[in-house]
Each structure stands twice: as structure tokens, then as C-alpha cells.
Coordinates of C-alpha atoms and ligand atoms in Angstrom, one line a residue:
X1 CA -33.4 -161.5 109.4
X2 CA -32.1 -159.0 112.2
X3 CA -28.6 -157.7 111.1
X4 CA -25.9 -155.3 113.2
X5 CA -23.7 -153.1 112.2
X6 CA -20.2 -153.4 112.8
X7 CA -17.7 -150.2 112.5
X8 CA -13.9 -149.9 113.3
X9 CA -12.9 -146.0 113.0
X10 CA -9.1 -144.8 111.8
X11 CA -8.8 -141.5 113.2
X12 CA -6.0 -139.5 111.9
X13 CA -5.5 -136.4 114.1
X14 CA -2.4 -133.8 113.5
X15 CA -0.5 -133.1 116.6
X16 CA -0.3 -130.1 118.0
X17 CA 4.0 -129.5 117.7
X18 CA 5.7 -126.3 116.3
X19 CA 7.6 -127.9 113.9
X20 CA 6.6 -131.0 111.6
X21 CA 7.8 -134.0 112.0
X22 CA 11.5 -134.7 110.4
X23 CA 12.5 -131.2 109.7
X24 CA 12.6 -127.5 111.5
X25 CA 9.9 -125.8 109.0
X26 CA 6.3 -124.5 110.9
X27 CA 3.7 -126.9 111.4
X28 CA 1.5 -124.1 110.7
X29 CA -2.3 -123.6 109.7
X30 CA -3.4 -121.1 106.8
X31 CA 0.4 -120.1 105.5
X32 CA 0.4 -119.1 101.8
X33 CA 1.4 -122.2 99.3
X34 CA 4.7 -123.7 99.4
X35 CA 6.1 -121.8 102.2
X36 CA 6.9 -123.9 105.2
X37 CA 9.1 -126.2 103.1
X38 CA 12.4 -127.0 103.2
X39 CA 14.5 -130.2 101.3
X40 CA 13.6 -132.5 104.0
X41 CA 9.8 -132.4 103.8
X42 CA 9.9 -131.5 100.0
X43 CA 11.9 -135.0 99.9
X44 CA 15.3 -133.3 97.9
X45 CA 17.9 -136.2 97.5
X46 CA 20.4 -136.3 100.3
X47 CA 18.5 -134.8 103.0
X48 CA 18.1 -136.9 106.2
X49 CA 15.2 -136.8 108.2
X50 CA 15.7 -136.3 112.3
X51 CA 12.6 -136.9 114.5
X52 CA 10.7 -134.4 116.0
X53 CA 10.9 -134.8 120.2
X54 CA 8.1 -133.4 121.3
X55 CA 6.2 -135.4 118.3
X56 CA 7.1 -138.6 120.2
X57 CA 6.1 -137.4 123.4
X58 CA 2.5 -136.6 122.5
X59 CA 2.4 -139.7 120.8
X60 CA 3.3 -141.5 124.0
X61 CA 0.9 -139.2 126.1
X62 CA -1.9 -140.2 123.9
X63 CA -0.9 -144.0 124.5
X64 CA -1.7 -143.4 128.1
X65 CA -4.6 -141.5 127.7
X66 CA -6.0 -143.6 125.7
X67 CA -4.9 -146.4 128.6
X68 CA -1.9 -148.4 125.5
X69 CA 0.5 -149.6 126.3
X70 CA 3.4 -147.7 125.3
X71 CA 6.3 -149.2 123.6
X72 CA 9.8 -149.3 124.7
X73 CA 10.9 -150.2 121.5
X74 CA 9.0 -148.3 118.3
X75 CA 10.3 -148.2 114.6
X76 CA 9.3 -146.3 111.7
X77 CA 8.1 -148.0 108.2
X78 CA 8.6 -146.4 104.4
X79 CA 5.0 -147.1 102.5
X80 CA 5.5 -146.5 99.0
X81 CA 4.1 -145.3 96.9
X82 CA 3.7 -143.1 93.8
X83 CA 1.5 -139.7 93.6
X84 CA 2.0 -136.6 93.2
X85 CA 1.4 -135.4 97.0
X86 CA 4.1 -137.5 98.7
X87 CA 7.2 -136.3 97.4
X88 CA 9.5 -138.7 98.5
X89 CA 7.5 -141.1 96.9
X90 CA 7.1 -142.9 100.3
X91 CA 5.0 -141.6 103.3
X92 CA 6.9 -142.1 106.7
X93 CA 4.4 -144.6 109.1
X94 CA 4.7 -147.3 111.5
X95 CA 3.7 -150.7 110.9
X96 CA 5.1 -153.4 112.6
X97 CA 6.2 -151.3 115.7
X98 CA 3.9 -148.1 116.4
X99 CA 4.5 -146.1 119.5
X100 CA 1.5 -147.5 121.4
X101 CA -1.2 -150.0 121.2
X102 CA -4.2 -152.1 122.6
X103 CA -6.4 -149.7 124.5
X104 CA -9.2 -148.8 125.1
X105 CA -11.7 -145.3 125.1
X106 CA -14.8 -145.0 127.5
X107 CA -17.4 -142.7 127.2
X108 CA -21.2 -141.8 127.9
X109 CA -23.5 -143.2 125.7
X110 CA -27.5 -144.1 125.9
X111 CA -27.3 -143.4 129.7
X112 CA -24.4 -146.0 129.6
X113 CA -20.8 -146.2 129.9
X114 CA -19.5 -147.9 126.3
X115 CA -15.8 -148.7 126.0
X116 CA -14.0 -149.2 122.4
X117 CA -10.9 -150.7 122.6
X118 CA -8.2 -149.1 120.7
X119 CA -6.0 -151.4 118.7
X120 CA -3.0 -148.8 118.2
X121 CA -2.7 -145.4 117.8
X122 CA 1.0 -144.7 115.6
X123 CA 2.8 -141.9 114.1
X124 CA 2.8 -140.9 110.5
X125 CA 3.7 -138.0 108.4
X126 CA 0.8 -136.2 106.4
X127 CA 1.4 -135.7 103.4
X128 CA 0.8 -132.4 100.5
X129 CA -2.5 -131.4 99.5
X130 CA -3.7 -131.1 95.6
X131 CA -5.3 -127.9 93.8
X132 CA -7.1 -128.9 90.2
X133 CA -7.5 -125.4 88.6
X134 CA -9.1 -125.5 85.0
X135 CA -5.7 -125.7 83.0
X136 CA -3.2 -127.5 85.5
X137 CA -3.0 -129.4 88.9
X138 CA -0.8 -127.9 92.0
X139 CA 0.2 -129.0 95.4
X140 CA 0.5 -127.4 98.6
X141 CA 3.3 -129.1 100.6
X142 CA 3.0 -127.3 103.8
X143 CA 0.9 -130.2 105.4
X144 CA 4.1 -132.8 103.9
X145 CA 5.6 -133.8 106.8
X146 CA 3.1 -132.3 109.8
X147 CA 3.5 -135.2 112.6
X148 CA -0.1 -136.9 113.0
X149 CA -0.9 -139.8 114.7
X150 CA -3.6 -142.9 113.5
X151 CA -5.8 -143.8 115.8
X152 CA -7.6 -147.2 114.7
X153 CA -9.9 -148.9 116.7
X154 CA -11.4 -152.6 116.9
X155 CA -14.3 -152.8 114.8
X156 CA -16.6 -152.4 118.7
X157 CA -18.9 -149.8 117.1
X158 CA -22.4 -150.7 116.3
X159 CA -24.5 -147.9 115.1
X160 CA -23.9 -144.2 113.6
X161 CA -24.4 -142.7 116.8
X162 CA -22.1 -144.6 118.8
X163 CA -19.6 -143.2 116.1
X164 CA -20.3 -140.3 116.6
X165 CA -20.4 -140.0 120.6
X166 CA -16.9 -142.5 119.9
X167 CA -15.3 -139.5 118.2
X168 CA -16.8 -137.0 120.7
X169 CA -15.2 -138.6 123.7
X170 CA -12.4 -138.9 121.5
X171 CA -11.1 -135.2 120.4
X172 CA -12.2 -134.7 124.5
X173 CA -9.8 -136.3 125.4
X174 CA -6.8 -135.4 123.4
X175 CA -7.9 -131.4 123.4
X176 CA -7.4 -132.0 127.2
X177 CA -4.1 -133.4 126.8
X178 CA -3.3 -131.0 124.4
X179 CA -2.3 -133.4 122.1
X180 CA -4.2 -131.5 119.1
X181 CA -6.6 -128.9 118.8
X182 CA -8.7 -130.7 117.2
X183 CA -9.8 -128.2 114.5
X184 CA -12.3 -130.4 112.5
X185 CA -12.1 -126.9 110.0
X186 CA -8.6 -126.7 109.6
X187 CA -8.6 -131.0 109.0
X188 CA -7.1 -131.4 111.8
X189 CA -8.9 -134.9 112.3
X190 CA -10.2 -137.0 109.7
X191 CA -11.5 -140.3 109.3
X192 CA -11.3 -143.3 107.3
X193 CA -14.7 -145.5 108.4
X194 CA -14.5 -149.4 108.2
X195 CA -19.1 -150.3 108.1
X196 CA -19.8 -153.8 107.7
X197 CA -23.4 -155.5 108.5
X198 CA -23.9 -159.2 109.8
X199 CA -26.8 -161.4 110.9
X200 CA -27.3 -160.7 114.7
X201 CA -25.9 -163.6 116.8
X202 CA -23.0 -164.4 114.0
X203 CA -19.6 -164.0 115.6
X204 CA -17.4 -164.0 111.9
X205 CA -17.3 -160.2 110.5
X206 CA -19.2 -159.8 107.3
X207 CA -16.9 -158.0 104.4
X208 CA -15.8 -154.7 105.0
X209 CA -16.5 -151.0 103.4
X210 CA -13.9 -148.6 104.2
X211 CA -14.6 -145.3 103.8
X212 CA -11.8 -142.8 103.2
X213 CA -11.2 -139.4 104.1
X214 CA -14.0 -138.3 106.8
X215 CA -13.5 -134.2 107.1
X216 CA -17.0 -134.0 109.9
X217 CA -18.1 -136.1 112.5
X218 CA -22.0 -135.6 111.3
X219 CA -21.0 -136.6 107.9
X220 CA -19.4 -139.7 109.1
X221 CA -22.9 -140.3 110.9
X222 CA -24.9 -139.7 107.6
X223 CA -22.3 -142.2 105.8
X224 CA -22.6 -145.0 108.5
X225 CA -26.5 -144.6 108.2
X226 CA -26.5 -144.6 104.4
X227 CA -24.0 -147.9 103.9
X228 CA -25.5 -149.8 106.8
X229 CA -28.5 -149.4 105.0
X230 CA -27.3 -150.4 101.9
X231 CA -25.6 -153.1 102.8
X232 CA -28.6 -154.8 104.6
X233 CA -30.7 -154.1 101.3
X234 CA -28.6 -155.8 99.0
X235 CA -28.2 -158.8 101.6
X236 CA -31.7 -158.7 101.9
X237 CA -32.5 -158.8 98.4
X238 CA -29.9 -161.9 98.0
X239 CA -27.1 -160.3 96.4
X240 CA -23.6 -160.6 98.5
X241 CA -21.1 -157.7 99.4
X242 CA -17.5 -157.9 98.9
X243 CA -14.6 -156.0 100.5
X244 CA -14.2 -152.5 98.5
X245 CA -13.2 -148.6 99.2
X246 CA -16.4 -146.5 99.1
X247 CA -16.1 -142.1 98.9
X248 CA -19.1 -140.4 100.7
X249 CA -20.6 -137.6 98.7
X250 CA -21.9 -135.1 101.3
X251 CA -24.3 -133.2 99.0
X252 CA -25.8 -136.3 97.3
X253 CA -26.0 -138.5 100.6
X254 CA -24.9 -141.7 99.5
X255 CA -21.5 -143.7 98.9
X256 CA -19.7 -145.2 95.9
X257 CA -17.5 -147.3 95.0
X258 CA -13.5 -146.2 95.0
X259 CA -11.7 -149.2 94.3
X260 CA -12.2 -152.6 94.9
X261 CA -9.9 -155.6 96.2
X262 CA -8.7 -156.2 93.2
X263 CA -6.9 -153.0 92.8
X264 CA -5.2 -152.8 96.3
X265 CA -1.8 -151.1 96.2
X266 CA 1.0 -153.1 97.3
X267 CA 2.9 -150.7 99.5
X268 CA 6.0 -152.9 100.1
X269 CA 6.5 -151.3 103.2
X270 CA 10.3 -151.8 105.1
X271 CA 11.7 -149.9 108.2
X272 CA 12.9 -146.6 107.0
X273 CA 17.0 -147.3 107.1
X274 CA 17.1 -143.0 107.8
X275 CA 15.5 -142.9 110.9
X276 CA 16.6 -145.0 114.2
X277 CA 14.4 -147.0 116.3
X278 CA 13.2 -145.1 118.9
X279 CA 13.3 -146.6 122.9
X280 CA 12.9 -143.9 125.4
X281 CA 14.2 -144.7 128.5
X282 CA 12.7 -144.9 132.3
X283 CA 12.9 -141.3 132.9
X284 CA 11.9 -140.0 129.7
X285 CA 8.6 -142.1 130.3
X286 CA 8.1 -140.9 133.7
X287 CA 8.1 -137.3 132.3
X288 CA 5.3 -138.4 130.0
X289 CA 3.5 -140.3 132.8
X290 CA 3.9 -137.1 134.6
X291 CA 1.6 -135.2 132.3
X292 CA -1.2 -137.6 132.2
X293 CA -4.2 -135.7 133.8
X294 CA -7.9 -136.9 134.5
X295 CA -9.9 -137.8 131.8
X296 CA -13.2 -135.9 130.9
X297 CA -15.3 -138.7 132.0
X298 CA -13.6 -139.6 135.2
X299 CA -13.5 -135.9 136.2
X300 CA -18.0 -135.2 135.5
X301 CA -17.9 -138.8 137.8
X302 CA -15.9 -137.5 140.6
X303 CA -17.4 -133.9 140.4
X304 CA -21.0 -136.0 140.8
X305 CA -20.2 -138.2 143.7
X306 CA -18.0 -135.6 145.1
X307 CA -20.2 -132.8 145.6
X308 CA -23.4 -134.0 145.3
X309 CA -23.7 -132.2 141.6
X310 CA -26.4 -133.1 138.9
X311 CA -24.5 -134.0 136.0
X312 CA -25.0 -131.3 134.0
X313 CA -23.9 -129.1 136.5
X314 CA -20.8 -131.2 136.5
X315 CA -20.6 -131.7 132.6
X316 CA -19.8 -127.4 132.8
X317 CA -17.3 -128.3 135.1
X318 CA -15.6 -130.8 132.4
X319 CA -16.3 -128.7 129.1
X320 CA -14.8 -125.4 130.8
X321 CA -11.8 -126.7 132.7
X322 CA -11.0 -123.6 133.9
X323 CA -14.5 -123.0 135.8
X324 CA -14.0 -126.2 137.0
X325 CA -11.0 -125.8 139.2
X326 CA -12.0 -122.6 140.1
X327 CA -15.0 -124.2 141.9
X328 CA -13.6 -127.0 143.9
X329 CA -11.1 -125.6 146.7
X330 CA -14.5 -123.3 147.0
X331 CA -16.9 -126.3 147.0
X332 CA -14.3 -128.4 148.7
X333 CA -14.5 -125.4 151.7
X334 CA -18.2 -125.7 152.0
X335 CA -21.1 -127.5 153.0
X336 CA -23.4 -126.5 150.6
X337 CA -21.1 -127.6 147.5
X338 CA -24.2 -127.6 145.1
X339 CA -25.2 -123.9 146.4
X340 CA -21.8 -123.0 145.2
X341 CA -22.1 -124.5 142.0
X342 CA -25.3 -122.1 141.2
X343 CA -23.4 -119.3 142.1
X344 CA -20.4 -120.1 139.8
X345 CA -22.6 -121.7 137.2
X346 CA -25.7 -119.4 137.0
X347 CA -23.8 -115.8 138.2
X348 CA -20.3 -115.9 138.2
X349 CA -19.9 -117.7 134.8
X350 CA -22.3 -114.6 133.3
X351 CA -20.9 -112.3 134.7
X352 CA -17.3 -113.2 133.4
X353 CA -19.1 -113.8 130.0
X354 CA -20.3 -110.0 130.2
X355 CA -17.6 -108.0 131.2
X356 CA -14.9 -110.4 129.1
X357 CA -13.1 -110.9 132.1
X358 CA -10.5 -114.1 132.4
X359 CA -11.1 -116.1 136.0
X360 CA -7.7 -115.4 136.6
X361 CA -8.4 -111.6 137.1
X362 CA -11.1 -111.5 139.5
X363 CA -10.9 -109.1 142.1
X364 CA -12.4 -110.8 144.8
X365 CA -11.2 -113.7 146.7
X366 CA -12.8 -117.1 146.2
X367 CA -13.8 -117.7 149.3
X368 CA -16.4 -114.4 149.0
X369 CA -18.7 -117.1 147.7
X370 CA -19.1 -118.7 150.5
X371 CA -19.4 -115.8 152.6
X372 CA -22.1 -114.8 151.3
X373 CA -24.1 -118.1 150.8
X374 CA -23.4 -118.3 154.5
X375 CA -25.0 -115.1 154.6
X376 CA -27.9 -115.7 152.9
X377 CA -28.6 -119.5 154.8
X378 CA -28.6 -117.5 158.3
X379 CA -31.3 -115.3 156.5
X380 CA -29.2 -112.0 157.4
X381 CA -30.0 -111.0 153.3
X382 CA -32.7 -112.4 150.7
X383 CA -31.3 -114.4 147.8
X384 CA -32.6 -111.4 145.6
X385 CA -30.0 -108.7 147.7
X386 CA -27.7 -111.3 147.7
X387 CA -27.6 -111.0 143.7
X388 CA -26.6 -107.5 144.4
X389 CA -24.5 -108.1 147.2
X390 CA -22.4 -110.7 144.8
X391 CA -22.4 -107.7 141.5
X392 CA -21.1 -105.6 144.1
X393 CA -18.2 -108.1 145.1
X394 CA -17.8 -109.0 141.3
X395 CA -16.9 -105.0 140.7
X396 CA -15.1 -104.0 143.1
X397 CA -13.9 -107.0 145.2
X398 CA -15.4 -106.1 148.7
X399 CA -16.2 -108.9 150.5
X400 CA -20.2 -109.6 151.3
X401 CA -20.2 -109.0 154.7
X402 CA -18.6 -105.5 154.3
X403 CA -21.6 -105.0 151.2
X404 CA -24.3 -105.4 153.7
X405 CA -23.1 -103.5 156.1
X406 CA -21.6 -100.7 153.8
X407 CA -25.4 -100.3 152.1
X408 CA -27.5 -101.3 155.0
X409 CA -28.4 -104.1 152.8
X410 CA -29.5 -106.8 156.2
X411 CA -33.1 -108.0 155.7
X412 CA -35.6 -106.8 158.2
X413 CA -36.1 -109.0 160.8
X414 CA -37.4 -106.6 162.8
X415 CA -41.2 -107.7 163.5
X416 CA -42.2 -104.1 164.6
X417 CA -41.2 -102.9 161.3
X418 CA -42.6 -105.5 159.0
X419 CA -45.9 -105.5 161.1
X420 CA -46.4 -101.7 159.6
X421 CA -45.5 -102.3 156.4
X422 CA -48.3 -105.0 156.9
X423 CA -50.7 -102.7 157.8
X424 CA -49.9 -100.7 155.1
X425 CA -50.0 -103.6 152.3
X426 CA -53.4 -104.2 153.4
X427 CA -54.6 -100.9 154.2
X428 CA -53.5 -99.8 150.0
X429 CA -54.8 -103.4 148.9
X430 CA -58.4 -104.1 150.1
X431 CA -59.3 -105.9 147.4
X432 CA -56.7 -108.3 147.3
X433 CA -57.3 -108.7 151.5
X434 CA -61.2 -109.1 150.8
X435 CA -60.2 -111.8 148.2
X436 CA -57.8 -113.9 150.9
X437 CA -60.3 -113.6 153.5
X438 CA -62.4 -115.3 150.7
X439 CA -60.5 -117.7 150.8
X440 CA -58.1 -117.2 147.8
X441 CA -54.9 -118.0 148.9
X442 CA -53.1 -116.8 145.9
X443 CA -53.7 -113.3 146.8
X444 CA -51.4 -113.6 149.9
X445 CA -48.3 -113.6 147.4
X446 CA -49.7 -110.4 146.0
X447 CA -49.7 -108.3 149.5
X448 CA -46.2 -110.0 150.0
X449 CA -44.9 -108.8 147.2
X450 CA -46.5 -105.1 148.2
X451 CA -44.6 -105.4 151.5
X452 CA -41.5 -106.5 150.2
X453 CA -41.6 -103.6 147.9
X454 CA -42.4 -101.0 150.6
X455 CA -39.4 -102.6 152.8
X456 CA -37.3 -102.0 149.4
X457 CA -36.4 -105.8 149.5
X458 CA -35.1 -106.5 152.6
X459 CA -38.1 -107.7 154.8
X460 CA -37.2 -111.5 155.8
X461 CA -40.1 -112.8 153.1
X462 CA -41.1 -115.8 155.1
X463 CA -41.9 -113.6 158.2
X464 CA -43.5 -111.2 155.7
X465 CA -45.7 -114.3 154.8
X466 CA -46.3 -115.5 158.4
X467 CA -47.0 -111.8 159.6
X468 CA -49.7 -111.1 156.8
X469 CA -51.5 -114.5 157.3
X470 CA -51.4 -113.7 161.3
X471 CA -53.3 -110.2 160.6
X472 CA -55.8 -111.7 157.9
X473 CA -57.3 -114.2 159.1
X474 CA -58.2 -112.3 162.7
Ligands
ADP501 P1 -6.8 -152.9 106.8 O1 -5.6 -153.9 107.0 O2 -7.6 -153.1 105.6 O3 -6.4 -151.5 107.2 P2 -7.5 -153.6 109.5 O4 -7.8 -155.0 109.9 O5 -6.3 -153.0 109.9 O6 -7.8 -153.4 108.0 O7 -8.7 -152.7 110.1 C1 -8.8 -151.4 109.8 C2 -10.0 -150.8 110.5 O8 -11.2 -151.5 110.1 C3 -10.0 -151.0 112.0 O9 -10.5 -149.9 112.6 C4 -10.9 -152.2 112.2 O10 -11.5 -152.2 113.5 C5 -11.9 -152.1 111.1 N1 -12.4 -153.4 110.7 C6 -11.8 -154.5 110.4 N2 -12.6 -155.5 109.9 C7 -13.9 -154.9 109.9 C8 -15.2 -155.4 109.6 N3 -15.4 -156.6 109.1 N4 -16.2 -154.5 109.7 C9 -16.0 -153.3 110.2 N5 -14.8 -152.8 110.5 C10 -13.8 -153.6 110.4
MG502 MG1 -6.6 -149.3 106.8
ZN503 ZN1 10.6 -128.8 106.0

């Protein structure tokens, strides 16, 4: 029998704010243990919790990003429960009424646009992080109370890679928003994967493996191959699956169980009577609605049709933003928009690479790129001088026209003059004249290359080429 895999992703990610999420202390990477606390997120009796603004507003940017639609009317939820890392003994969530829901997330995938619909994305707290040292057990509470936000989708996944190029598309998108920085090293998005398998055709959903707590996106591959896999086997072999928690062991490559059904906590979850609803009003949503920018994917579309770009010249364009909008006003300006991409692509990107240099300090004026593409279509230069002619412009900012003239740079056109170096090519090469006259054709690029060398580069090659052949074959 033919089975497919069905996966439904919960994405936590932690949202880039400077302050958590109920209290003034720094959401803050890397601080020494214990540091960034304060009685609110170390859960001291008496304390009230106030939400954190700019929190909110990501949360409701992400919601349109992520094309949800963005409640008017949001609460937050107490989940209880007991353990050493939440110290209030509840975490702070939203159940009933989370900031945004039911959208969706395209992205490239198999030469294909695939679209998973997002069921919510909500705010929730994070909570402290255990040490287990030989003797004793410690916490680290500086993560209690960093805003993140859950992101779960409808189970629309069907194999490891889509996962994968799911959670791509994903951090893309809310690293352009600046939602979060995404820094899979510093946990700043983790996982929990829901696998289940089915027989191919069946609409009903076969029982679901979750599987907690997803630090890498490759390992969340590996664990989607290895329990689709299993899960298929032990169908196969007539045994039935039932609904359980699973933990991936990275090293050994294989799941196991957690906990099953059976031992399920009951979170007895109730709106948290601390904190208000939260309804932001017409304006405040307009701000938000304000900061929605284009998406990676409609950006590399628009940068194809609009200028005529390959797409991996226009995937640069979406991976370095900044590049990007440097090259369209340029691009926009000329005729030759793909022409300008090379330059800012295969020069202009290396050369800023090379010298360090930010795209906001260069010394010459945007518009020199298409001076001297210009320059180089009417043939006035070679594209090899114009490589010099554009170094030049990168140092010192002179324009390309001034270059040329400046260094006497202007191919030779000049037929008297590229009739002697001609002579001369053929005169120093017999050989290599003998073998055209032969009929070897190949040796023609040979004398070109002499002539070119003897004009220093700025003979007009194809006239260099038409010249030579002219005088050979009398
Ligand atoms: P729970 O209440 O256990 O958290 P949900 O129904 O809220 O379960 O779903 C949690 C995640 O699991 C979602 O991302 C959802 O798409 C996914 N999911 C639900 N059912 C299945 C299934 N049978 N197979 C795979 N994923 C599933
Ligand atoms: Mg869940
Ligand atoms: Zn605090």
C-alpha cells in the first residue's frame, strides 16, 4: 500500500523586543545567569504583569505577513502547570483568543509555488532554562518571560523537505519584518513537529507523533524522514500507531517515545485575570499595516518580470536587500536592466566585499553604471577597459566618461592604426598566419589576441577580427 505523510509544524520564534514581555528587564542573548530578572518574571507574589507594546505590534505584523487575520479583540490564557522552569507555576499563552489566525505561507518548492496555511500564530512567554550539574539542578531565568510567538500550521506538509523549505520561507519572512532574528544558535526558533502517515487517497488523518523541542531545521528533516519511516514500517508489518510525544536524538538518528496519551497534562487553562484584553484600535492597526513590506517571494517575482532577470540573479536581489534597492532606480533608468545587474552582481557586490565598504558610502553616483554600460554598447571602450574604467569610478568616484578621457582609455577605432598593428601580428606570428591560411580557424583568435596586446587593449576587437581575416585570406 502507498502511504503520505502528513506534518503540521509549531514554530516558536522569540521576538525581537528590548524588553521581555510583562516586565522592564533586557530581552537579551548570552547575559551571565540570573541577571535580567526582576519579581515580575521571577513570578514574586504581588507583582503585576503589564504587556509589552512593541510585543503586540510584531505579533500583529506577523499576522499580516503571514496574510491572518488580525484580531480586534485578543486575550491572554494562564496554562498551569508545575516545574521547576516556570516560576509562577503557570506560563502566560493565548488559547481561546490569540492575536492572529488562519493564514497562509507561500513559497518555492520543486519548481512550484506551495502554500501552507497557517492556523494561528499567538503570543506566549518563554519560559527559564535548566542546568543538571553532577551534584544539583539550576535554572537560568533570563529567557522567563522573553515575548515569543507560536506559529502552528495545518497539518499541509507532506514530506521532510517541504518542512524544511516551509521553515526557510518562514524565518525569510519574519527576518524581513524584523520580527526576530532568527538565530537558530541562540534558539531563537524551535520547533515542536506533529508526523503522521496515511494510506494515499484517505481523507481522515492517521494518529499523530509530535515531536518536541526542534533546535535545527536539518534535524527536523532527519526526524521527519526517520518517523515517517517508522511509522509506515510498523503499519506495514500490521501493528497500529497511537497518538504519543516522541524526543529526536540527533547523534543516534532516531525518535522515542516521551509520553503517551495517557499521561497528557491537564493544563486547566483560564484567562489570566492580571492582564486586560487587548483591542487595538483603527489607528494603532493602520500603523502596523503601515510597516508591512513585500514579501521575499513576491519581491524575486517582480524583480523577474520586471527586469527581465534570471532568477538567481533576482534571488541576490531578495537575500541582500540592500543590493537590491540599490539596483532598481539604476535598472529602472536603463534599457539594458539585466546588463546592470552583472555589473552590481558580478563587480560592484566584489568589490564592496573587498574593500568592506557599506553601499551607503560609495563615492560615485549610481547612475555611473549606466554611463558606462552606455559606453561600452556604442563600443567607445572594450568590456575588459570598462573593468578598469568601473575600479577607477569605484576608488575615486569620477564618472566613466571623464575615466576615458582622463587615461585615453577610447578603443581604437581607428582602421589606419589597427591595420599596422595587423601587419605587425602577422609579420611576428608566421606560424600561426601559415596555420589560418591552412585553414585553421582557431589560430585567428591567437593573432587577435597579439593585436590586442600591441594596441594595449583598446583596438575595437571585432574590427581587429574583421581586419585580420581581410589581410589573410588575400
Ligand atoms: P494539539 O491540540 O495536540 O496541540 P492541534 O490539533 O492543535 O493538536 O495541532 C497541533 C499541530 O499538529 C498543528 O500544527 C497541526 O497541523 C498538527 N496536526 C494535527 N493533527 C495532525 C495529524 N494527524 N498529523 C500531522 N499533524 C497534525
Ligand atoms: Mg500542541
Ligand atoms: Zn523581569
Amino acid at each position: 500500500m502507498d502511504y503520505e505523510a502528513v506534518i503540521g509544524l509549531e514554530t516558536h520564534v522569540q521576538l525581537k523586543t528590548l524588553s521581555k514581555m510583562w516586565c522592564g528587564c533586557a530581552n537579551e542573548y548570552g547575559a551571565p545567569p540570573n541577571t535580567n530578572v526582576c519579581p515580575v518574571c521571577l513570578g514574586l507574589p504581588g507583582v503585576l504583569p503589564v504587556a509589552n507594546e512593541e510585543a503586540l505590534r510584531l505579533t500583529a505584523l506577523t499576522g499580516m505577513l503571514l496574510n491572518c487575520h488580525v484580531a480586534r479583540h485578543a486575550r491572554f490564557d494562564r496554562k498551569n502547570y508545575f516545574y521547576p522552569d516556570v516560576p509562577k507555576n503557570y506560563q502566560i499563552t493565548q488559547l481561546a483568543h490569540p492575536s492572529t489566525e488562519e493564514g497562509y505561507v507561500e513559497f518555492e518548492f520543486e519548481e512550484d509555488i506551495a502554500k501552507v496555511r497557517i492556523t494561528r500564530a499567538h503570543l506566549e512567554e518563554d519560559v527559564g532554562k535548566s542546568f543538571h550539574f553532577d551534584r544539583h539542578s539550576g535554572v537560568d531565568y533570563n529567557r522567563a518571560g522573553v515575548p515569543l510567538l507560536e506559529i502552528v500550521s495545518e497539518p499541509d506538509i507532506r514530506s521532510a523537505d517541504m518542512a524544511y523549505a516551509y521553515l526557510n520561507a518562514l524565518v525569510n519572512i519574519l527576518t524581513y519584518g524584523k520580527v526576530s532574528d532568527c538565530d537558530m544558535e541562540k534558539g531563537m526558533v524551535r520547533c515542536d513537529v506533529n508526523v503522521s502517515v496515511r494510506p494515499k487517497g484517505q481523507t481522515e488523518l492517521g494518529a499523530k507523533i509530535e515531536i518536541k523541542n526542534m533546535n535545527t531545521f536539518s534535524g527536523v528533516r532527519r526526524a521527519i524522514n526517520y518517523e515517517v519511516d517508522r511509522q509506515i514500517r510498523t503499519l506495514t508489518n500490521g501493528e497500529s500507531l497511537t497518538q504519543e510525544t516522541r524526543r529526536w536524538d540527533d547523534i543516534g538518528g532516531i525518535t522515542e517515545t516521551m509520553r503517551t496519551k495517557e499521561d497528557a497534562h491537564d493544563y486547566r487553562y483560564f484567562p489570566d485575570p492580571d492582564l486586560m484584553p487587548f483591542e487595538p484600535n483603527d489607528e494603532w492597526m493602520a500603523s502596523v499595516a503601515e510597516q508591512v513590506m513585500e514579501l521575499p517571494l513576491a519581491r524575486k517575482r517582480r524583480f523577474i518580470s520586471d527586469y527581465s532577470l534570471p532568477p538567481g540573479d533576482a534571488e541576490v536581489f531578495v537575500n541582500d536587500v540592500a543590493l537590491g534597492d540599490y539596483f532598481e532606480p539604476i535598472a529602472k533608468a536603463s534599457k539594458s536592466p539585466k546588463a546592470v545587474a552583472n555589473w552590481v552582481i558580478n563587480n560592484l557586490r566584489a568589490k564592496l566585499a573587498e574593500s568592506n565598504t557599506d553601499i551607503e558610502d560609495l563615492k560615485f553616483e549610481p547612475e555611473g553604471i549606466n554611463e558606462l554600460i552606455r559606453i561600452v554598447e556604442s563600443g567607445k571602450i572594450s568590456s575588459k577597459i570598462a573593468q578598469e574604467v568601473f575600479s577607477e569610478m569605484f576608488e575615486s568616484g569620477k564618472s566613466p566618461g571623464a575615466t576615458v578621457d582622463e587615461k585615453d582609455l577610447a578603443q581604437v577605432s581607428d582602421t589606419g592604426a589597427i591595420d599596422s598593428f595587423c601587419d605587425q601580428a602577422i609579420a611576428e606570428n608566421p606560424k600561426s598566419a601559415g596555420d589560418f591560411r591552412a585553414g585553421k580557424k582557431a589560430a585567428l583568435n591567437f593573432l587577435k589576441g597579439q593585436v590586442m596586446k600591441l594596441s594595449q587593449g583598446k583596438a575595437n576587437p571585432n574590427l581587429v577580427g574583421e581586419i585580420l581575416e581581410k589581410k589573410l585570406s588575400n
